[in-house]
Structure formats: structure tokens, C-alpha cells
Coordinates of N, CA and C in Angstrom, one line a residue:
P1 N 10.3 -16.9 -64.6 CA 10.3 -18.3 -64.1 C 8.9 -19.2 -64.5
Y2 N 8.6 -19.0 -65.6 CA 7.4 -19.6 -66.3 C 7.9 -20.8 -67.3
P3 N 7.0 -21.9 -67.3 CA 7.4 -22.9 -68.3 C 7.6 -22.6 -69.7
D4 N 8.4 -23.2 -70.5 CA 8.5 -22.8 -71.9 C 7.3 -22.8 -72.5
G5 N 7.0 -21.7 -73.3 CA 5.7 -21.6 -74.2 C 4.5 -21.0 -73.4
L6 N 4.7 -20.9 -72.2 CA 3.6 -20.2 -71.4 C 3.2 -18.8 -71.8
A7 N 4.3 -18.0 -71.7 CA 4.0 -16.7 -72.3 C 3.6 -16.3 -73.5
E8 N 4.0 -17.3 -74.8 CA 3.3 -17.2 -75.9 C 1.9 -17.6 -76.0
E9 N 1.6 -18.7 -75.1 CA 0.1 -18.9 -75.0 C -0.7 -17.9 -74.4
W10 N -0.2 -17.2 -73.4 CA -1.0 -16.1 -72.8 C -1.0 -15.1 -73.8
I11 N -0.1 -14.6 -74.6 CA 0.0 -13.6 -75.5 C -1.1 -14.0 -76.5
A12 N -1.1 -15.2 -77.1 CA -2.0 -15.7 -78.1 C -3.5 -15.6 -77.8
S13 N -3.7 -15.9 -76.5 CA -5.1 -15.8 -75.9 C -5.9 -14.6 -76.0
H14 N -5.0 -13.3 -76.1 CA -5.5 -12.0 -76.0 C -6.3 -11.8 -77.2
S15 N -5.8 -12.2 -78.5 CA -6.7 -12.0 -79.8 C -7.9 -12.8 -79.7
R16 N -7.9 -14.1 -79.2 CA -9.0 -15.0 -79.2 C -10.1 -14.5 -78.1
N17 N -9.6 -14.0 -77.0 CA -10.5 -13.5 -76.0 C -11.2 -12.3 -76.5
W18 N -10.6 -11.3 -77.1 CA -11.3 -10.2 -77.6 C -12.3 -10.4 -78.9
K19 N -11.8 -11.4 -79.8 CA -12.9 -11.8 -80.7 C -14.1 -12.5 -80.4
E20 N -13.9 -13.0 -79.2 CA -15.0 -13.9 -78.5 C -15.8 -13.0 -77.4
R21 N -15.1 -11.8 -77.3 CA -15.8 -10.9 -76.4 C -15.9 -11.3 -74.9
T22 N -14.7 -12.2 -74.7 CA -14.7 -12.8 -73.3 C -13.8 -12.0 -72.3
G23 N -12.8 -11.2 -73.1 CA -11.8 -10.5 -72.4 C -11.0 -9.5 -73.2
L24 N -10.2 -8.7 -72.6 CA -9.7 -7.7 -73.5 C -8.3 -7.4 -72.5
T25 N -7.0 -7.3 -73.1 CA -5.6 -7.1 -72.5 C -5.0 -6.2 -73.3
Y26 N -4.3 -5.0 -72.6 CA -3.6 -4.2 -73.2 C -2.1 -4.1 -72.5
A27 N -1.2 -3.9 -73.2 CA 0.1 -3.6 -72.6 C 0.3 -2.3 -72.0
I28 N 0.9 -2.1 -70.9 CA 1.1 -0.9 -70.2 C 2.7 -0.4 -70.8
V29 N 2.9 0.5 -71.4 CA 4.2 0.9 -71.6 C 4.6 2.2 -71.0
E30 N 6.0 2.4 -70.9 CA 6.3 3.7 -70.4 C 6.5 4.7 -71.6
K31 N 5.9 5.8 -71.5 CA 5.5 6.8 -72.6 C 6.9 7.3 -73.1
T32 N 8.0 7.4 -72.4 CA 9.3 8.0 -72.8 C 10.1 6.9 -73.7
S33 N 10.2 5.9 -73.0 CA 11.1 4.7 -73.5 C 10.3 3.7 -74.4
G34 N 8.9 3.6 -74.3 CA 8.2 2.5 -74.9 C 8.3 1.2 -74.2
E35 N 9.1 1.2 -73.1 CA 9.5 -0.2 -72.5 C 8.1 -0.7 -72.0
L36 N 7.8 -2.0 -72.1 CA 6.9 -2.7 -71.4 C 7.0 -2.8 -70.0
I37 N 6.0 -2.4 -69.2 CA 6.2 -2.4 -67.9 C 5.1 -3.0 -67.0
G38 N 4.1 -3.4 -67.9 CA 3.0 -4.1 -67.2 C 1.9 -4.6 -68.3
A39 N 0.7 -5.1 -67.7 CA -0.5 -5.3 -68.7 C -1.8 -4.9 -67.7
I40 N -2.8 -4.6 -68.5 CA -4.1 -4.4 -67.9 C -5.1 -4.8 -68.9
G41 N -6.3 -5.1 -68.0 CA -7.3 -5.5 -69.0 C -8.7 -6.0 -68.2
F42 N -9.8 -6.4 -69.1 CA -10.8 -7.1 -68.4 C -10.5 -8.5 -68.6
V43 N -10.2 -9.2 -67.6 CA -9.9 -10.5 -67.5 C -11.2 -11.4 -67.8
E44 N -12.2 -11.0 -67.4 CA -13.4 -11.5 -67.5 C -14.4 -10.4 -68.3
L45 N -15.3 -10.8 -69.3 CA -15.9 -9.8 -69.8 C -17.4 -10.2 -70.5
T46 N -18.3 -9.6 -70.0 CA -19.8 -10.1 -70.4 C -20.3 -8.7 -71.2
D47 N -21.5 -8.8 -71.6 CA -22.4 -7.7 -72.2 C -22.3 -6.4 -71.3
S48 N -22.4 -6.6 -70.0 CA -22.8 -5.4 -69.0 C -21.6 -5.4 -67.8
T49 N -20.7 -6.5 -67.9 CA -19.9 -6.7 -66.6 C -18.4 -6.9 -67.1
G50 N -17.3 -6.2 -66.5 CA -16.0 -6.5 -66.7 C -15.2 -6.6 -65.5
E51 N -14.4 -7.6 -65.3 CA -13.4 -7.9 -64.1 C -12.1 -7.2 -64.4
L52 N -11.8 -6.2 -63.9 CA -10.4 -5.3 -64.3 C -9.4 -6.4 -63.5
G53 N -8.2 -6.3 -64.4 CA -7.1 -6.9 -63.7 C -5.9 -6.4 -64.2
Y54 N -4.8 -6.2 -63.5 CA -3.6 -5.6 -64.1 C -2.4 -6.1 -63.2
W55 N -1.2 -5.8 -63.9 CA 0.1 -6.0 -63.1 C 1.1 -5.0 -63.6
I56 N 1.9 -4.7 -62.8 CA 3.0 -3.7 -63.0 C 4.3 -4.4 -62.5
G57 N 5.4 -4.2 -63.5 CA 6.7 -4.8 -62.9 C 7.1 -4.0 -61.7
E58 N 7.7 -4.5 -60.8 CA 8.1 -4.1 -59.5 C 8.9 -2.8 -59.6
P59 N 9.8 -2.7 -60.5 CA 10.6 -1.4 -60.5 C 9.8 -0.2 -61.0
Y60 N 8.6 -0.3 -61.2 CA 7.8 0.7 -61.8 C 6.7 0.9 -60.8
W61 N 6.6 0.3 -59.6 CA 5.6 0.6 -58.6 C 5.8 2.0 -58.1
G62 N 4.6 2.6 -57.7 CA 4.8 3.8 -57.1 C 4.7 4.9 -57.8
N63 N 4.5 4.8 -59.2 CA 4.7 5.9 -60.2 C 3.4 6.4 -60.7
G64 N 2.3 5.7 -60.3 CA 1.0 6.1 -61.1 C 0.7 5.6 -62.2
Y65 N 1.6 4.6 -62.7 CA 1.3 4.0 -64.1 C 0.1 3.1 -64.1
C66 N -0.3 2.3 -63.0 CA -1.5 1.4 -63.0 C -2.7 2.4 -62.8
T67 N -2.9 3.4 -62.1 CA -3.8 4.3 -61.9 C -4.0 4.8 -63.3
E68 N -3.1 5.4 -63.7 CA -3.4 6.0 -65.3 C -4.0 5.1 -66.2
A69 N -3.5 3.8 -66.3 CA -3.8 2.8 -67.4 C -5.3 2.5 -66.9
A70 N -5.3 2.2 -65.7 CA -6.8 1.9 -65.2 C -7.9 2.8 -65.4
R71 N -7.7 4.1 -65.3 CA -8.6 5.1 -65.7 C -9.0 5.2 -67.2
K72 N -8.1 5.2 -67.8 CA -8.3 4.9 -69.2 C -9.1 3.7 -69.5
L73 N -8.8 2.4 -69.0 CA -9.5 1.3 -69.5 C -10.9 1.3 -69.0
V74 N -11.1 2.0 -67.6 CA -12.4 2.1 -67.0 C -13.3 3.0 -67.9
E75 N -12.6 4.2 -68.3 CA -13.4 5.0 -69.2 C -13.9 4.2 -70.5
F76 N -13.0 3.5 -71.2 CA -13.2 2.9 -72.4 C -14.3 1.8 -72.1
G77 N -14.3 1.0 -70.9 CA -15.3 0.0 -70.6 C -16.8 0.6 -70.5
I78 N -16.8 1.9 -69.9 CA -18.0 2.5 -69.7 C -18.5 3.2 -71.1
Q79 N -17.8 3.8 -71.8 CA -18.1 4.6 -72.9 C -18.2 3.7 -74.2
E80 N -17.4 2.9 -74.4 CA -17.4 2.1 -75.6 C -18.0 0.6 -75.6
L81 N -17.7 0.2 -74.3 CA -18.2 -1.4 -74.1 C -19.7 -1.3 -73.4
T82 N -20.1 -0.2 -73.1 CA -21.2 0.1 -72.3 C -21.4 -0.8 -71.0
L83 N -20.3 -0.9 -70.4 CA -20.3 -1.9 -69.2 C -21.0 -1.1 -68.1
K84 N -22.0 -1.7 -67.1 CA -22.7 -1.3 -66.1 C -22.1 -1.5 -64.8
K85 N -21.2 -2.5 -64.9 CA -20.5 -3.0 -63.5 C -18.9 -3.3 -63.8
I86 N -18.4 -2.7 -63.2 CA -16.8 -3.1 -63.2 C -16.2 -3.5 -61.8
Y87 N -15.6 -4.6 -61.7 CA -15.2 -5.1 -60.4 C -13.7 -5.6 -60.4
A88 N -13.1 -5.8 -59.3 CA -11.7 -6.3 -59.0 C -11.6 -6.8 -57.8
T89 N -10.5 -7.6 -57.8 CA -10.2 -8.1 -56.3 C -8.5 -8.0 -56.2
Y90 N -8.2 -8.0 -55.0 CA -6.8 -8.1 -54.6 C -6.5 -8.7 -53.4
L91 N -5.2 -9.1 -53.3 CA -4.7 -9.8 -52.1 C -4.6 -8.8 -51.0
S92 N -5.1 -8.9 -49.9 CA -5.1 -7.9 -48.8 C -3.5 -7.7 -48.5
S93 N -2.6 -8.5 -48.8 CA -1.3 -8.3 -48.7 C -0.7 -7.2 -49.6
N94 N -1.4 -6.8 -50.5 CA -1.0 -5.8 -51.6 C -1.8 -4.6 -51.5
P95 N -2.0 -3.8 -50.5 CA -2.7 -2.6 -50.2 C -2.7 -1.5 -51.5
A96 N -1.6 -1.6 -52.0 CA -1.3 -0.6 -53.2 C -2.4 -0.8 -54.3
S97 N -2.6 -2.2 -54.4 CA -3.8 -2.4 -55.5 C -5.2 -1.8 -55.2
G98 N -5.4 -2.0 -53.9 CA -6.8 -1.4 -53.3 C -6.7 0.0 -53.6
K99 N -5.5 0.8 -53.4 CA -5.7 2.2 -53.4 C -5.8 2.6 -54.9
V100 N -5.3 1.7 -56.1 CA -5.7 2.1 -57.4 C -7.1 2.0 -57.4
M101 N -7.9 0.8 -57.0 CA -9.1 0.7 -57.1 C -10.0 1.8 -56.6
E102 N -9.7 2.3 -55.4 CA -10.2 3.6 -54.5 C -10.2 4.8 -55.5
K103 N -8.9 5.0 -56.2 CA -8.8 6.2 -56.9 C -9.8 6.0 -58.1
L104 N -10.0 4.9 -58.7 CA -11.2 4.8 -59.7 C -12.5 4.9 -59.3
G105 N -12.9 5.1 -57.9 CA -14.1 5.4 -57.5 C -14.7 4.0 -57.2
M106 N -14.0 2.7 -57.1 CA -14.6 1.6 -56.9 C -14.7 1.6 -55.3
K107 N -15.6 0.9 -54.9 CA -16.0 0.6 -53.4 C -15.8 -0.9 -52.9
L108 N -15.4 -0.8 -51.7 CA -15.1 -2.4 -51.1 C -16.5 -2.9 -51.0
V109 N -16.8 -4.1 -51.4 CA -18.3 -4.7 -51.2 C -17.9 -5.9 -50.2
K110 N -16.8 -6.7 -50.2 CA -16.7 -7.6 -49.3 C -15.3 -8.2 -49.3
S111 N -15.0 -8.8 -48.3 CA -13.7 -9.5 -48.1 C -13.9 -11.1 -48.0
F112 N -13.0 -11.9 -48.4 CA -13.3 -13.3 -48.1 C -11.9 -14.0 -48.2
Y113 N -11.9 -15.3 -47.8 CA -10.6 -16.1 -48.0 C -10.7 -17.1 -49.0
R114 N -9.5 -17.5 -49.6 CA -9.6 -18.4 -50.5 C -8.0 -19.1 -50.8
P115 N -7.7 -20.3 -51.0 CA -6.6 -20.9 -51.1 C -5.9 -19.9 -52.6
F116 N -4.6 -19.8 -52.5 CA -4.0 -18.9 -53.4 C -2.6 -19.7 -53.7
R117 N -2.5 -20.1 -55.1 CA -1.3 -20.7 -55.7 C -1.0 -21.9 -54.9
G118 N -2.0 -22.8 -54.3 CA -1.7 -24.0 -53.7 C -1.3 -23.8 -52.1
K119 N -1.3 -22.6 -51.8 CA -0.9 -22.3 -50.4 C -1.9 -22.2 -49.5
K120 N -1.7 -21.6 -48.4 CA -2.7 -21.3 -47.4 C -3.8 -20.4 -48.0
R121 N -4.8 -20.3 -47.1 CA -5.8 -19.4 -47.5 C -5.4 -18.0 -47.3
V122 N -5.6 -17.1 -48.2 CA -5.4 -15.6 -48.1 C -6.6 -14.7 -48.3
K123 N -6.5 -13.7 -47.7 CA -7.6 -12.8 -47.7 C -7.7 -12.0 -48.9
I124 N -8.8 -12.0 -49.6 CA -9.1 -11.2 -50.9 C -10.3 -10.2 -50.5
K125 N -9.8 -9.1 -51.1 CA -11.0 -7.9 -51.1 C -11.3 -7.7 -52.5
Y126 N -12.9 -7.4 -52.5 CA -13.6 -7.4 -53.7 C -14.1 -6.0 -53.7
Y127 N -13.7 -5.3 -54.9 CA -14.3 -3.8 -55.1 C -15.2 -3.9 -56.3
E128 N -16.1 -2.9 -56.3 CA -17.0 -2.5 -57.4 C -17.3 -1.3 -57.7
L129 N -17.3 -0.9 -59.1 CA -17.9 0.4 -59.6 C -19.0 0.0 -60.4
T130 N -20.2 0.5 -60.0 CA -21.6 0.4 -60.7 C -21.7 1.8 -61.2
V131 N -22.1 1.7 -62.6 CA -22.2 3.0 -63.4 C -23.7 3.3 -63.2
P132 N -24.1 4.5 -63.0 CA -25.3 5.1 -62.8 C -26.0 4.9 -64.1
S133 N -27.3 4.4 -64.1 CA -28.1 4.5 -65.3 C -28.3 6.0 -65.7
S134 N -28.4 6.1 -67.1 CA -28.6 7.4 -67.6 C -30.0 8.1 -67.7
S135 N -30.9 7.0 -67.3 CA -32.3 7.4 -67.4 C -32.8 8.2 -66.1

């Protein structure tokens, strides 16, 4: 239920964001069928920090796909992008997303409220993973 052209615009932004090193997005595909089941990435990216974001199609919830993809992306962020901190937020009404963050070793830092999609204020939980320095 998106306006015409929005999906194309979203997809086109991925290449631009990576070239500018401001973001990174990957498709999540089911290994056997190759079917697109979601997306994952660093929706905000700096030299040392990445904001993890992801979505999985509802029929695929509860199968570990998001955790598997997130582990690989976090590993890439630390080893290849040399990120020092990775953070993510989720709506408290979606505790499964928080479980993914906890499985990655992320820690709850704070909770806060903000408007969401023009509606009432919703509770947001903010998680972080700080990479220990190698010195």
C-alpha cells in the first residue's frame, strides 16, 4: 500500500547511500527459494557508528532469519567498516525485534516516547553494541 514510485525511489537510494557512505542496505532472501523476505542495513552510517535497521515479511517471522542476517551485518560492520558502535531502536509493541538485538549482544540504553506515523506517542527502546578497543 505505497504510492506509485515509492518502492523504486527507495531501491534507487541504496546505491547512492553506499557511494556516499551514509547507509548500506541488503536484501534478505530465503536460502532455498531465493525469495525476498526482508531487508537489513545500516540506515545511518558514519565513520565509526551505524544504526541497524531491518524488516522481515510477516510470513517469515519466528524463523531466525533476522537474527542470522543481523549477525552477519554486525560482523561486517565491525570487521570491514571498523564501526565502534552499532545502535538500533524498536517499538516496544514489537518485543521480537528487541530479542534480535539482545541476541546480537546489544544492551538496552534507554526508553523514550515519540510520535509515530502521525499517531499517538509510542514507546521506543534504544539498544547499543559498543565494540571494545583492541588496545
